[in-house]
Amino acid sequence: MGKSFCSQFVVAIAIRLILINSSYQKGIAERVEISTLLNSWKRVTEGVALYQEGIDPYTGDIFHETPIALMFLNFLITNIPQAIGCVFVFCDILTAYILYLAATVYMKETFDKQKKEMANYAKGIYNLLLNENDFNTAPIYVMSVYLFNPFTILNCVAFTSTTFANLFLSIVYLSMVKGYRICSCLALGLAVLQSFYPIVLIVPVCMYISQNSYNKVTSVILTLSVFVYTMMALLYLSYCIIGDWKFIHSIYVAILTVPDLRPNIGLFWYFFTEMFEHFRVLFIFSFQLNATLLYLAPLSLRFHSDPLLLATNMQQSFIIACSIVVTTVLGPTVWHLWIYSRSANANFYFGVTLAFATSQIFLITDLLFSYIKRDFYLKYGVMDGDERVKLKLLLE
Amino acid sequence: MRYLPISVIVLVFNFCVTLCEIPKDEYHEELFIKPLPHTYIYSYFQFTTLWDTPFHGRTFDHCHLFPHPLGELIARYDVKELHVSLTKGLWRHETWGYPVQEAPPGAEVWAWFKQGTSNIDNKWKELTGALSGLLCASLNFIDSYNSMSPQLSLRPFGIDNVKTPTNSSHLRYSTLPREIVCTENLTPWKKMLPCDSRRGLSALLNSDHIYNTVYHSLGLHFRPICMNKDCSVTGLELKQTVSLVYDLIITGRAETHWSIQRLFGSGIGSVCPLAVTSLIYIDVTSNQTGNIFQLNPKPLDTVISTRGGHSSTIAVYDMNQMGDGKLYNIEATYSKNRVYGINAPPVLFTSRYITGYGQEFGGIMTKIHNRHWQPIKILFLENIPWFVPVYLHTLKIVSNGREIKPLLKKYIPGKERVRPYYLELMIELPARSLTSVSLQFEYAFLKWQEYPPDANHGFYMGAAVITAMLPVARNYTSLPQDGSLILSSINATRESYYIRVTTEVLIISLPTPDFSMPYNVICLACTVVALAFGPLHNITTKR
C-alpha cells in the first residue's frame, strides 16, 4: 500500500510541475472557468504591485484577496518568485494528504458505529456493510480523487487562491473529525475570511464537535464563540496590516452583490447581466440566501447524526459523469466561438453553464439520496419483487 | 457746517461715478488662416473679451460685453478658470503641426474652482449640467465616473496665488469622446458673442459651411489675468475660439486656389462696431518654400514673426480699413499647381491604438515620437473609463527597444461605475526616439441596460493627453501664456513653449449579452435553482 501511496504523490506532483513549467500555464491561468474575480493570480499580481507602489489595492476593484493573503503573497512574489509553483503544489499535495487522514479517521468512526449498531440492522444487507478492505481503500480513493481531479490540478497550475481555500477546508475537516475545536475554528475562520461562503460549515463543525461532549449546548456555544473570536481577531489583524476597513467592502460586498459580471462556470453572471434593474436587489437577496442559508437548516436537521457524508448507492453516476465531461469540453469551445470567432453569443456559453450546474445538482442530490437509501436498506433490508414495489423510495 | 453742501456734492458725485462707471472691457475679433500641407487650410477664429475688473462674487451682476449667462455660472459655482471644447474630427499633428488651441475629439471640459470652495464634486456636476444647457451639448453626462483631478498635467493658465498655489483637488477634468458636435452647439455659442453672428467675423460662421470641414472645434476659455506688467491690476479674459480645417478637395472643385468666400460661403461684410480690433492674419510662410500664392487684395501690412528660432511671415488685414461697408473677399491664387513635398513633422506627435484580438484581453498602445536632438520631458495623462479595467503591473515604457522607467508615476485605480482609471506619468523621451507606452486590460461585461442602443458600435475611450514644454517653436502657433490675442504671439520668443497633444479616441467593442433574452435567462436560471431546491426539500423532509 505504501508503494501505491507514494507513486500517487509522485505522479500528482509530476503532472502539476510539468504543467506549471509548460507554455500552457498562462493559457490555463487565463481561463474564465478557473480564474474568477476572487481567485485569479493576475489580480493577485496587480494587488501586490499596487501595494509595493504604495497604493492601497482595495481602492480599485481588481484585487479581492484578504490583507493576510496580500502579505503572504507579497512575501512570495518579492522573495521567492521562482518557487511560487512549488508552494502551490506543496499546498495541494498537503491538502490531499490531510483529506486522506480525515477520511481515515472518519472511516474508523463509521466502522465502530457500524459494529455498535449491527444488532439493529436488517438481514441480508451484508454487501452494504463496510468491511476491512473498504476501510483501507476509501481514504486512498478520497485522496486520489482530489489529486487527479482535473479541476484541482488546473486550479493549482493556474495559481488560484482556491488552492489555499481547499487547504483550509481540508484542515477544517481533519480537525473536525479529530474534535480539535480551536484548530477547526481557526482554519474555518481563514476560509471564511477569504471567500465568505464556507461560513455555512460552522453548523457541521458545531454539531460534530458537540457529538461526544456531555453538554451539547455548552459545546455548541463554546465552538461558536471560539469561531467568532477567531473571526474578530483575523479581521482586526487584517485591519492592522492595511490600516483601513475598505477591504471588507472589497471582499464581501463584491462577493455578495455580484458587481462583476465576467462569465464563470456559475449561473450568476448571465442571470444578473440580464436582470431588470428594479428586481436586482430582490434576486440578489434570494439567490444569496438560496446559496447559503436556505439549505443549511433542513440539511443539518436531516443529517445531524452524520455531518460528513459518504456515498455508496448512486444511481445516475453515468449520466452525471457524461454531462460533466461534455460540459467541461463544450465550455471552452463555446467561449472561443463567442469571444474570439464572434460567431456564437453569450447564450451558448450560458447554456453550457446551465448544463454544468444541473449536472452538479444531480450529483449532490444523487449523493444525498443514495445515503438515505443506504440508511433505509440497513434498517429494513434489501427487498426484491413485490415487496420492493410496495416500499419504493422515489426521487420525486 | 459751511462745508456740508460741498461734501454732499462730492458724495453725490462719487455715487454717480460708481453707478455710471463705464465698464472697462474690450472686445477683439481675430481670424488666423494658415495653409497646411497637401490640400488643407487651417482657419482659427478668436473672439476675446478682456475685462478690467476685480474678480469676486458680484462681478457678473452687471455685464457689458461679457456674456451674462456664462458669468452667472462662473459666479454661482465659484469657478476660477473654465475650459470647454467641442470637437469633431482629429487634429493630425504629424502633418498639420500644432493648432492654436488643442482639443481632443468629442467634448472636453475642465474647471478650476476657487480656493476654499466646499462641495466641489456637487458644484462640478451642477456646473456641467448648466453648461450643457448653455451649449446644447450632452455635458450633463459628466459625473464622478468620468471625471478626474490630474495632479501634474493641468496647471492654471490664469493668475494663481504664488504662496499657496491651487492644488489639483480644486480641479475637475472630464471628456466625452462620443459627443457629436453640430449646429445646435454653434448657435448658442454664437449667441454669447457681443455682435452675435450679424456683423464682424462671426458672420462668417455659417453652419452649412463650417460643418463641411474635416476638423472643427468650438472652444470657450475663461481665466483671470494680469492687466499690467507687475500684475497689480487683475482682470478677466474670455476667449471664444473656432478652429476649422478645410480639405479643399472636399469643399468643392479640385483646385488649389482658396478664398474667404469659398471657405465660409460669404465674403466679409461690415465690422462689429463693439470690437476694438478686427484683424485677419494669413500665414504666407509657405510662399517661400515652393507653393507660391498671391493674396488679393494685397495685405496692408506684412510682419515677420521670429519665435523660438523659427520665423514666419504673416500678412495682416485690418477690417476697419477695408471694404468701405461693402462685402469683399480675400483670395489666394497659386501660380502653378501645388506641389506636395515631403512634410517635416513637428517635434512631438503621437499615435494610439488597441492591441490584441478577441474580446477577452487587450492592450492600449501609445506611441510618442520625439524628433528633437535633445531629450524632452513629457507628462502623460491616461484617462481610462471604468469599463476598461487595466492592470498597472503590465505598464511598459519602451524607447528604441530599451525599457525605461518613468520619472514619476501617479495612479488611482478605477472603480466600477464610480471612478475612471487615472494614470499620470512623467517620462523623459530620449533624443530622436520612438517611445511606446503600453498597458494591458480585460474586457468588462456590463449589465444589459448599460449598453447603448447600438451596442455593437463599441464604447469610446477618451484621448490620452501629452503635455510638454518644447524648447523650439517649429510648427507652433499657440499664444504665449501671458498674451490674450493672436497679435501677442507675433515675435513671442520665450524660454519654452507649452503644448498639449491629445491622442486619438479609441473604440472598444465590449462583448454583449443577448438583449432579447432577459425573460428566458431569468426563467432558465430559476428552473435550475428549483431543480436544486426540489430534491433537497424532498430528501430532507422524507421520513
Tab-separated table of N, CA and C in Angstrom, chain A residues 30-32 40 42-43 45-46 49-50 53 55-62 249 259-263 267 270-277 280 283 287 290 294-295 298-299 302-303 335 338-340 342 345-347 350 354 357-358 361-362 364-365 368-369 372 393-396, chain B residues 357-361 389-394 409 411-417 419 421 440-451 456 509-526 528-529 531-543:
chain	number	residue	atom	x	y	z
A	30	GLU	N	-5.527	31.927	-17.534
A	30	GLU	CA	-6.443	32.950	-18.030
A	30	GLU	C	-7.836	32.417	-18.336
A	31	ARG	N	-8.059	31.112	-18.164
A	31	ARG	CA	-9.377	30.559	-18.481
A	31	ARG	C	-10.426	31.110	-17.521
A	32	VAL	N	-11.572	31.518	-18.062
A	32	VAL	CA	-12.615	32.044	-17.180
A	32	VAL	C	-13.185	30.970	-16.271
A	40	SER	N	-8.091	34.905	-9.046
A	40	SER	CA	-7.131	34.856	-10.149
A	40	SER	C	-5.750	35.372	-9.745
A	42	LYS	N	-3.557	36.742	-11.695
A	42	LYS	CA	-3.233	38.017	-12.333
A	42	LYS	C	-3.661	39.177	-11.423
A	43	ARG	N	-4.816	39.005	-10.813
A	43	ARG	CA	-5.304	40.054	-9.912
A	43	ARG	C	-4.434	40.130	-8.663
A	45	THR	N	-1.237	39.488	-8.595
A	45	THR	CA	-0.020	40.193	-9.028
A	45	THR	C	-0.256	41.691	-9.043
A	46	GLU	N	-1.419	42.083	-9.577
A	46	GLU	CA	-1.746	43.509	-9.643
A	46	GLU	C	-1.849	44.097	-8.236
A	49	ALA	N	1.533	44.453	-6.826
A	49	ALA	CA	2.247	45.549	-7.493
A	49	ALA	C	1.773	46.895	-6.943
A	50	LEU	N	0.457	47.042	-6.776
A	50	LEU	CA	-0.080	48.294	-6.231
A	50	LEU	C	0.422	48.514	-4.810
A	53	GLU	N	3.767	49.768	-4.790
A	53	GLU	CA	3.846	51.161	-5.228
A	53	GLU	C	3.363	52.125	-4.141
A	55	ILE	N	0.162	52.126	-3.145
A	55	ILE	CA	-1.248	52.440	-3.401
A	55	ILE	C	-2.089	51.351	-2.734
A	56	ASP	N	-3.110	51.738	-2.010
A	56	ASP	CA	-3.989	50.781	-1.366
A	56	ASP	C	-4.707	49.947	-2.432
A	57	PRO	N	-4.434	48.640	-2.500
A	57	PRO	CA	-5.053	47.854	-3.577
A	57	PRO	C	-6.570	47.763	-3.461
A	58	TYR	N	-7.107	48.063	-2.272
A	58	TYR	CA	-8.561	47.947	-2.119
A	58	TYR	C	-9.315	49.172	-2.600
A	59	THR	N	-8.601	50.216	-3.063
A	59	THR	CA	-9.327	51.366	-3.609
A	59	THR	C	-9.882	51.048	-4.987
A	60	GLY	N	-9.232	50.146	-5.687
A	60	GLY	CA	-9.725	49.778	-7.013
A	60	GLY	C	-10.626	48.578	-6.904
A	61	ASP	N	-11.056	48.028	-8.062
A	61	ASP	CA	-11.794	46.787	-7.887
A	61	ASP	C	-11.187	45.644	-8.667
A	62	ILE	N	-9.898	45.581	-8.637
A	62	ILE	CA	-9.259	44.434	-9.271
A	62	ILE	C	-8.873	43.404	-8.217
A	249	HIS	N	-15.389	45.861	2.279
A	249	HIS	CA	-16.242	46.178	1.141
A	249	HIS	C	-15.730	45.462	-0.099
A	259	PRO	N	-21.068	42.502	-8.435
A	259	PRO	CA	-20.934	43.648	-9.329
A	259	PRO	C	-20.199	43.301	-10.621
A	260	ASP	N	-19.348	42.279	-10.566
A	260	ASP	CA	-18.558	41.923	-11.738
A	260	ASP	C	-19.271	40.803	-12.475
A	261	LEU	N	-19.550	41.041	-13.745
A	261	LEU	CA	-20.372	40.084	-14.479
A	261	LEU	C	-19.548	39.284	-15.478
A	262	ARG	N	-18.279	39.108	-15.177
A	262	ARG	CA	-17.449	38.260	-16.024
A	262	ARG	C	-17.969	36.837	-15.964
A	263	PRO	N	-18.090	36.188	-17.107
A	263	PRO	CA	-18.601	34.823	-17.085
A	263	PRO	C	-17.705	33.895	-16.277
A	267	LEU	N	-23.893	30.421	-12.469
A	267	LEU	CA	-25.067	30.907	-13.193
A	267	LEU	C	-25.285	32.405	-12.991
A	270	TYR	N	-24.720	35.577	-15.949
A	270	TYR	CA	-25.650	35.921	-17.015
A	270	TYR	C	-27.010	36.308	-16.441
A	271	PHE	N	-27.331	35.667	-15.334
A	271	PHE	CA	-28.600	35.976	-14.681
A	271	PHE	C	-28.628	37.453	-14.284
A	272	PHE	N	-27.535	37.940	-13.692
A	272	PHE	CA	-27.528	39.337	-13.254
A	272	PHE	C	-27.173	40.298	-14.377
A	273	THR	N	-26.606	39.777	-15.481
A	273	THR	CA	-26.429	40.626	-16.659
A	273	THR	C	-27.782	40.970	-17.253
A	274	GLU	N	-28.645	39.964	-17.294
A	274	GLU	CA	-29.927	40.132	-17.965
A	274	GLU	C	-31.041	40.571	-17.015
A	275	MET	N	-30.673	40.832	-15.766
A	275	MET	CA	-31.701	41.144	-14.781
A	275	MET	C	-32.275	42.547	-14.989
A	276	PHE	N	-33.574	42.688	-14.734
A	276	PHE	CA	-34.175	44.022	-14.774
A	276	PHE	C	-33.738	44.776	-13.523
A	277	GLU	N	-33.426	46.043	-13.719
A	277	GLU	CA	-32.767	46.792	-12.646
A	277	GLU	C	-33.584	46.801	-11.352
A	280	ARG	N	-33.223	43.632	-9.282
A	280	ARG	CA	-31.877	43.149	-8.994
A	280	ARG	C	-31.689	42.831	-7.511
A	283	PHE	N	-33.476	39.679	-6.336
A	283	PHE	CA	-32.872	38.417	-6.761
A	283	PHE	C	-31.516	38.188	-6.126
A	287	PHE	N	-31.064	34.797	-4.212
A	287	PHE	CA	-30.056	33.839	-4.663
A	287	PHE	C	-28.990	33.625	-3.597
A	290	ASN	N	-30.430	31.550	-0.974
A	290	ASN	CA	-30.550	30.219	-1.523
A	290	ASN	C	-29.212	29.492	-1.442
A	294	LEU	N	-30.606	28.767	2.916
A	294	LEU	CA	-31.842	28.031	2.669
A	294	LEU	C	-31.679	26.538	2.923
A	295	TYR	N	-30.563	25.960	2.445
A	295	TYR	CA	-30.392	24.516	2.571
A	295	TYR	C	-29.744	24.125	3.885
A	298	PRO	N	-32.531	22.646	6.784
A	298	PRO	CA	-33.047	21.304	6.538
A	298	PRO	C	-31.953	20.246	6.455
A	299	LEU	N	-30.840	20.582	5.806
A	299	LEU	CA	-29.793	19.576	5.662
A	299	LEU	C	-29.176	19.233	6.999
A	302	ARG	N	-31.630	17.098	8.955
A	302	ARG	CA	-31.806	15.750	8.426
A	302	ARG	C	-30.577	14.887	8.697
A	303	PHE	N	-29.404	15.479	8.516
A	303	PHE	CA	-28.183	14.680	8.599
A	303	PHE	C	-27.383	14.994	9.851
A	335	TRP	N	-16.907	29.245	-25.592
A	335	TRP	CA	-16.275	30.506	-25.206
A	335	TRP	C	-15.463	31.048	-26.378
A	338	TRP	N	-17.669	32.425	-29.023
A	338	TRP	CA	-18.321	33.693	-28.660
A	338	TRP	C	-17.312	34.835	-28.655
A	339	ILE	N	-16.215	34.677	-27.906
A	339	ILE	CA	-15.324	35.804	-27.636
A	339	ILE	C	-14.324	36.020	-28.771
A	340	TYR	N	-13.853	34.954	-29.374
A	340	TYR	CA	-12.808	35.125	-30.385
A	340	TYR	C	-13.346	35.078	-31.809
A	342	ARG	N	-16.486	35.249	-32.638
A	342	ARG	CA	-17.690	36.070	-32.637
A	342	ARG	C	-18.787	35.464	-33.499
A	345	ASN	N	-22.943	33.507	-29.410
A	345	ASN	CA	-23.140	34.612	-28.474
A	345	ASN	C	-23.221	34.101	-27.047
A	346	ALA	N	-23.517	35.006	-26.147
A	346	ALA	CA	-23.475	34.688	-24.724
A	346	ALA	C	-24.395	33.515	-24.362
A	347	ASN	N	-25.496	33.357	-25.099
A	347	ASN	CA	-26.445	32.304	-24.753
A	347	ASN	C	-25.817	30.925	-24.812
A	350	PHE	N	-23.886	30.382	-21.739
A	350	PHE	CA	-24.823	30.268	-20.630
A	350	PHE	C	-25.459	28.881	-20.625
A	354	LEU	N	-25.422	26.282	-17.609
A	354	LEU	CA	-26.685	25.725	-17.082
A	354	LEU	C	-26.568	24.215	-16.967
A	357	ALA	N	-24.246	23.260	-14.165
A	357	ALA	CA	-24.868	23.429	-12.852
A	357	ALA	C	-25.865	22.318	-12.597
A	358	THR	N	-26.649	21.982	-13.621
A	358	THR	CA	-27.652	20.930	-13.464
A	358	THR	C	-26.978	19.612	-13.101
A	361	ILE	N	-25.913	19.632	-9.586
A	361	ILE	CA	-27.060	19.473	-8.683
A	361	ILE	C	-27.471	18.010	-8.624
A	362	PHE	N	-27.494	17.370	-9.782
A	362	PHE	CA	-27.827	15.942	-9.805
A	362	PHE	C	-26.842	15.147	-8.977
A	364	ILE	N	-25.141	16.089	-6.388
A	364	ILE	CA	-25.380	16.262	-4.961
A	364	ILE	C	-26.640	15.545	-4.521
A	365	THR	N	-27.701	15.758	-5.278
A	365	THR	CA	-28.964	15.122	-4.860
A	365	THR	C	-28.821	13.613	-4.911
A	368	LEU	N	-26.954	12.479	-1.799
A	368	LEU	CA	-27.796	12.516	-0.607
A	368	LEU	C	-28.829	11.398	-0.656
A	369	PHE	N	-29.370	11.208	-1.849
A	369	PHE	CA	-30.418	10.208	-1.993
A	369	PHE	C	-29.866	8.807	-1.733
A	372	ILE	N	-29.519	8.204	1.914
A	372	ILE	CA	-30.794	7.878	2.558
A	372	ILE	C	-31.205	6.456	2.251
A	393	LEU	N	-38.843	3.929	-2.774
A	393	LEU	CA	-38.394	5.260	-2.372
A	393	LEU	C	-38.062	6.015	-3.647
A	394	LEU	N	-38.732	7.079	-3.840
A	394	LEU	CA	-38.575	7.735	-5.141
A	394	LEU	C	-37.972	9.124	-5.007
A	395	LEU	N	-37.250	9.484	-6.005
A	395	LEU	CA	-36.743	10.844	-6.077
A	395	LEU	C	-37.769	11.659	-6.855
A	396	GLU	N	-38.678	12.240	-6.127
A	396	GLU	CA	-39.744	12.931	-6.850
A	396	GLU	C	-39.815	14.385	-6.466
B	357	TYR	N	-6.461	40.487	-29.822
B	357	TYR	CA	-7.633	40.079	-30.598
B	357	TYR	C	-8.602	39.396	-29.655
B	358	GLY	N	-9.827	39.226	-30.138
B	358	GLY	CA	-10.838	38.639	-29.269
B	358	GLY	C	-11.353	39.680	-28.294
B	359	GLN	N	-12.304	39.249	-27.481
B	359	GLN	CA	-12.903	40.202	-26.549
B	359	GLN	C	-12.630	39.813	-25.114
B	360	GLU	N	-11.429	39.248	-24.879
B	360	GLU	CA	-11.124	38.828	-23.514
B	360	GLU	C	-10.008	39.682	-22.926
B	361	PHE	N	-8.870	39.716	-23.610
B	361	PHE	CA	-7.743	40.513	-23.132
B	361	PHE	C	-7.289	41.442	-24.247
B	389	PRO	N	-10.902	47.760	-17.380
B	389	PRO	CA	-10.034	47.585	-16.218
B	389	PRO	C	-8.604	47.261	-16.645
B	390	VAL	N	-7.685	48.166	-16.317
B	390	VAL	CA	-6.290	47.965	-16.716
B	390	VAL	C	-5.490	47.436	-15.533
B	391	TYR	N	-4.413	46.767	-15.856
B	391	TYR	CA	-3.502	46.238	-14.847
B	391	TYR	C	-2.240	47.078	-14.850
B	392	LEU	N	-1.995	47.749	-13.728
B	392	LEU	CA	-0.830	48.639	-13.670
B	392	LEU	C	0.478	47.854	-13.792
B	393	HIS	N	0.480	46.605	-13.308
B	393	HIS	CA	1.759	45.882	-13.363
B	393	HIS	C	2.157	45.531	-14.791
B	394	THR	N	1.253	45.728	-15.746
B	394	THR	CA	1.603	45.457	-17.136
B	394	THR	C	2.091	46.710	-17.850
B	409	LYS	N	5.255	58.629	-11.179
B	409	LYS	CA	4.085	57.834	-11.526
B	409	LYS	C	2.976	58.144	-10.535
B	411	TYR	N	-1.052	57.104	-9.769
B	411	TYR	CA	-2.074	56.161	-10.220
B	411	TYR	C	-3.183	56.064	-9.189
B	412	ILE	N	-4.403	56.152	-9.658
B	412	ILE	CA	-5.552	55.845	-8.796
B	412	ILE	C	-6.373	54.812	-9.534
B	413	PRO	N	-6.454	53.590	-8.990
B	413	PRO	CA	-7.215	52.576	-9.712
B	413	PRO	C	-8.688	52.960	-9.823
B	414	GLY	N	-9.294	52.547	-10.899
B	414	GLY	CA	-10.701	52.871	-11.115
B	414	GLY	C	-11.603	51.979	-10.297
B	415	LYS	N	-12.876	52.312	-10.308
B	415	LYS	CA	-13.856	51.505	-9.598
B	415	LYS	C	-15.087	51.430	-10.480
B	416	GLU	N	-15.630	50.248	-10.574
B	416	GLU	CA	-16.773	50.056	-11.458
B	416	GLU	C	-17.890	51.052	-11.191
B	417	ARG	N	-18.323	51.730	-12.210
B	417	ARG	CA	-19.457	52.665	-12.165
B	417	ARG	C	-19.227	53.848	-11.234
B	419	ARG	N	-15.557	55.494	-10.786
B	419	ARG	CA	-14.385	56.311	-10.986
B	419	ARG	C	-13.562	55.730	-12.137
B	421	TYR	N	-9.995	55.014	-14.354
B	421	TYR	CA	-8.605	54.710	-14.004
B	421	TYR	C	-7.771	55.933	-14.365
B	440	GLN	N	-2.044	46.641	-20.347
B	440	GLN	CA	-2.951	45.543	-20.697
B	440	GLN	C	-4.260	45.713	-19.928
B	441	PHE	N	-5.347	45.320	-20.557
B	441	PHE	CA	-6.638	45.405	-19.861
B	441	PHE	C	-7.481	44.179	-20.142
B	442	GLU	N	-8.549	44.054	-19.391
B	442	GLU	CA	-9.514	42.984	-19.611
B	442	GLU	C	-10.809	43.608	-20.086
B	443	TYR	N	-11.506	42.943	-20.977
B	443	TYR	CA	-12.798	43.472	-21.411
B	443	TYR	C	-13.813	43.252	-20.291
B	444	ALA	N	-14.573	44.274	-19.992
B	444	ALA	CA	-15.570	44.140	-18.931
B	444	ALA	C	-16.881	43.629	-19.514
B	445	PHE	N	-17.670	43.025	-18.659
B	445	PHE	CA	-19.011	42.582	-19.048
B	445	PHE	C	-19.999	43.448	-18.270
B	446	LEU	N	-20.842	44.157	-19.004
B	446	LEU	CA	-21.747	45.093	-18.346
B	446	LEU	C	-23.141	44.493	-18.212
B	447	LYS	N	-23.953	45.179	-17.427
B	447	LYS	CA	-25.368	44.805	-17.342
B	447	LYS	C	-26.043	45.159	-18.664
B	448	TRP	N	-27.082	44.432	-19.022
B	448	TRP	CA	-27.624	44.629	-20.368
B	448	TRP	C	-28.179	46.024	-20.574
B	449	GLN	N	-28.618	46.691	-19.486
B	449	GLN	CA	-29.192	48.022	-19.675
B	449	GLN	C	-28.125	49.116	-19.723
B	450	GLU	N	-26.869	48.752	-19.478
B	450	GLU	CA	-25.798	49.740	-19.544
B	450	GLU	C	-25.236	49.892	-20.954
B	451	TYR	N	-25.600	49.005	-21.851
B	451	TYR	CA	-25.107	49.129	-23.215
B	451	TYR	C	-25.909	50.208	-23.932
B	456	ASN	N	-23.165	47.162	-30.493
B	456	ASN	CA	-22.014	46.624	-31.211
B	456	ASN	C	-21.187	47.697	-31.905
B	509	SER	N	-14.874	47.388	-28.562
B	509	SER	CA	-16.102	46.638	-28.748
B	509	SER	C	-16.205	45.615	-27.620
B	510	LEU	N	-17.042	45.914	-26.636
B	510	LEU	CA	-17.173	45.015	-25.488
B	510	LEU	C	-18.079	43.847	-25.850
B	511	PRO	N	-17.847	42.683	-25.241
B	511	PRO	CA	-18.743	41.558	-25.508
B	511	PRO	C	-20.160	41.887	-25.042
B	512	THR	N	-21.121	41.496	-25.828
B	512	THR	CA	-22.507	41.847	-25.488
B	512	THR	C	-23.287	40.597	-25.099
B	513	PRO	N	-24.244	40.745	-24.208
B	513	PRO	CA	-25.175	39.639	-23.982
B	513	PRO	C	-26.242	39.659	-25.078
B	514	ASP	N	-27.139	38.692	-25.030
B	514	ASP	CA	-28.233	38.693	-25.985
B	514	ASP	C	-29.350	39.555	-25.390
B	515	PHE	N	-29.625	40.670	-26.059
B	515	PHE	CA	-30.557	41.624	-25.453
B	515	PHE	C	-32.008	41.161	-25.487
B	516	SER	N	-32.284	40.125	-26.261
B	516	SER	CA	-33.686	39.695	-26.367
B	516	SER	C	-34.001	38.608	-25.332
B	517	MET	N	-33.028	38.311	-24.459
B	517	MET	CA	-33.190	37.117	-23.634
B	517	MET	C	-33.558	37.310	-22.169
B	518	PRO	N	-33.769	38.495	-21.652
B	518	PRO	CA	-33.890	38.578	-20.190
B	518	PRO	C	-34.895	37.595	-19.590
B	519	TYR	N	-36.072	37.505	-20.162
B	519	TYR	CA	-37.086	36.610	-19.570
B	519	TYR	C	-36.611	35.180	-19.598
B	520	ASN	N	-36.059	34.768	-20.757
B	520	ASN	CA	-35.617	33.380	-20.889
B	520	ASN	C	-34.536	33.060	-19.871
B	521	VAL	N	-33.581	33.981	-19.738
B	521	VAL	CA	-32.467	33.717	-18.825
B	521	VAL	C	-32.974	33.629	-17.396
B	522	ILE	N	-33.851	34.537	-17.028
B	522	ILE	CA	-34.381	34.512	-15.660
B	522	ILE	C	-35.133	33.202	-15.426
B	523	CYS	N	-35.941	32.813	-16.414
B	523	CYS	CA	-36.712	31.574	-16.266
B	523	CYS	C	-35.789	30.364	-16.164
B	524	LEU	N	-34.811	30.285	-17.060
B	524	LEU	CA	-33.948	29.101	-17.078
B	524	LEU	C	-33.134	28.987	-15.794
B	525	ALA	N	-32.557	30.125	-15.377
B	525	ALA	CA	-31.728	30.078	-14.169
B	525	ALA	C	-32.587	29.695	-12.967
B	526	CYS	N	-33.807	30.256	-12.903
B	526	CYS	CA	-34.688	29.923	-11.782
B	526	CYS	C	-35.088	28.451	-11.837
B	528	VAL	N	-33.244	25.981	-12.863
B	528	VAL	CA	-32.139	25.187	-12.326
B	528	VAL	C	-32.107	25.293	-10.809
B	529	VAL	N	-32.373	26.481	-10.300
B	529	VAL	CA	-32.391	26.638	-8.847
B	529	VAL	C	-33.509	25.785	-8.255
B	531	LEU	N	-34.612	23.123	-9.512
B	531	LEU	CA	-34.138	21.750	-9.658
B	531	LEU	C	-33.300	21.338	-8.453
B	532	ALA	N	-32.562	22.302	-7.907
B	532	ALA	CA	-31.778	22.004	-6.710
B	532	ALA	C	-32.690	21.967	-5.492
B	533	PHE	N	-33.633	22.890	-5.457
B	533	PHE	CA	-34.465	23.032	-4.276
B	533	PHE	C	-35.389	21.824	-4.103
B	534	GLY	N	-35.987	21.393	-5.198
B	534	GLY	CA	-36.989	20.325	-5.148
B	534	GLY	C	-36.466	19.069	-4.471
B	535	PRO	N	-35.479	18.413	-5.073
B	535	PRO	CA	-34.983	17.164	-4.480
B	535	PRO	C	-34.442	17.361	-3.068
B	536	LEU	N	-33.784	18.491	-2.814
B	536	LEU	CA	-33.240	18.688	-1.468
B	536	LEU	C	-34.366	18.784	-0.464
B	537	HIS	N	-35.411	19.458	-0.838
B	537	HIS	CA	-36.585	19.561	0.016
B	537	HIS	C	-37.177	18.184	0.240
B	538	ASN	N	-37.263	17.456	-0.840
B	538	ASN	CA	-37.810	16.107	-0.806
B	538	ASN	C	-37.005	15.234	0.154
B	539	ILE	N	-35.678	15.249	-0.037
B	539	ILE	CA	-34.817	14.374	0.757
B	539	ILE	C	-34.859	14.733	2.232
B	540	THR	N	-34.793	16.040	2.485
B	540	THR	CA	-34.675	16.434	3.883
B	540	THR	C	-35.981	16.301	4.645
B	541	THR	N	-37.089	16.218	3.944
B	541	THR	CA	-38.359	16.118	4.675
B	541	THR	C	-38.913	14.704	4.675
B	542	LYS	N	-38.283	13.803	3.912
B	542	LYS	CA	-38.814	12.438	3.822
B	542	LYS	C	-38.499	11.678	5.108
B	543	ARG	N	-39.437	10.854	5.524
B	543	ARG	CA	-39.189	10.067	6.740
B	543	ARG	C	-38.670	8.690	6.356
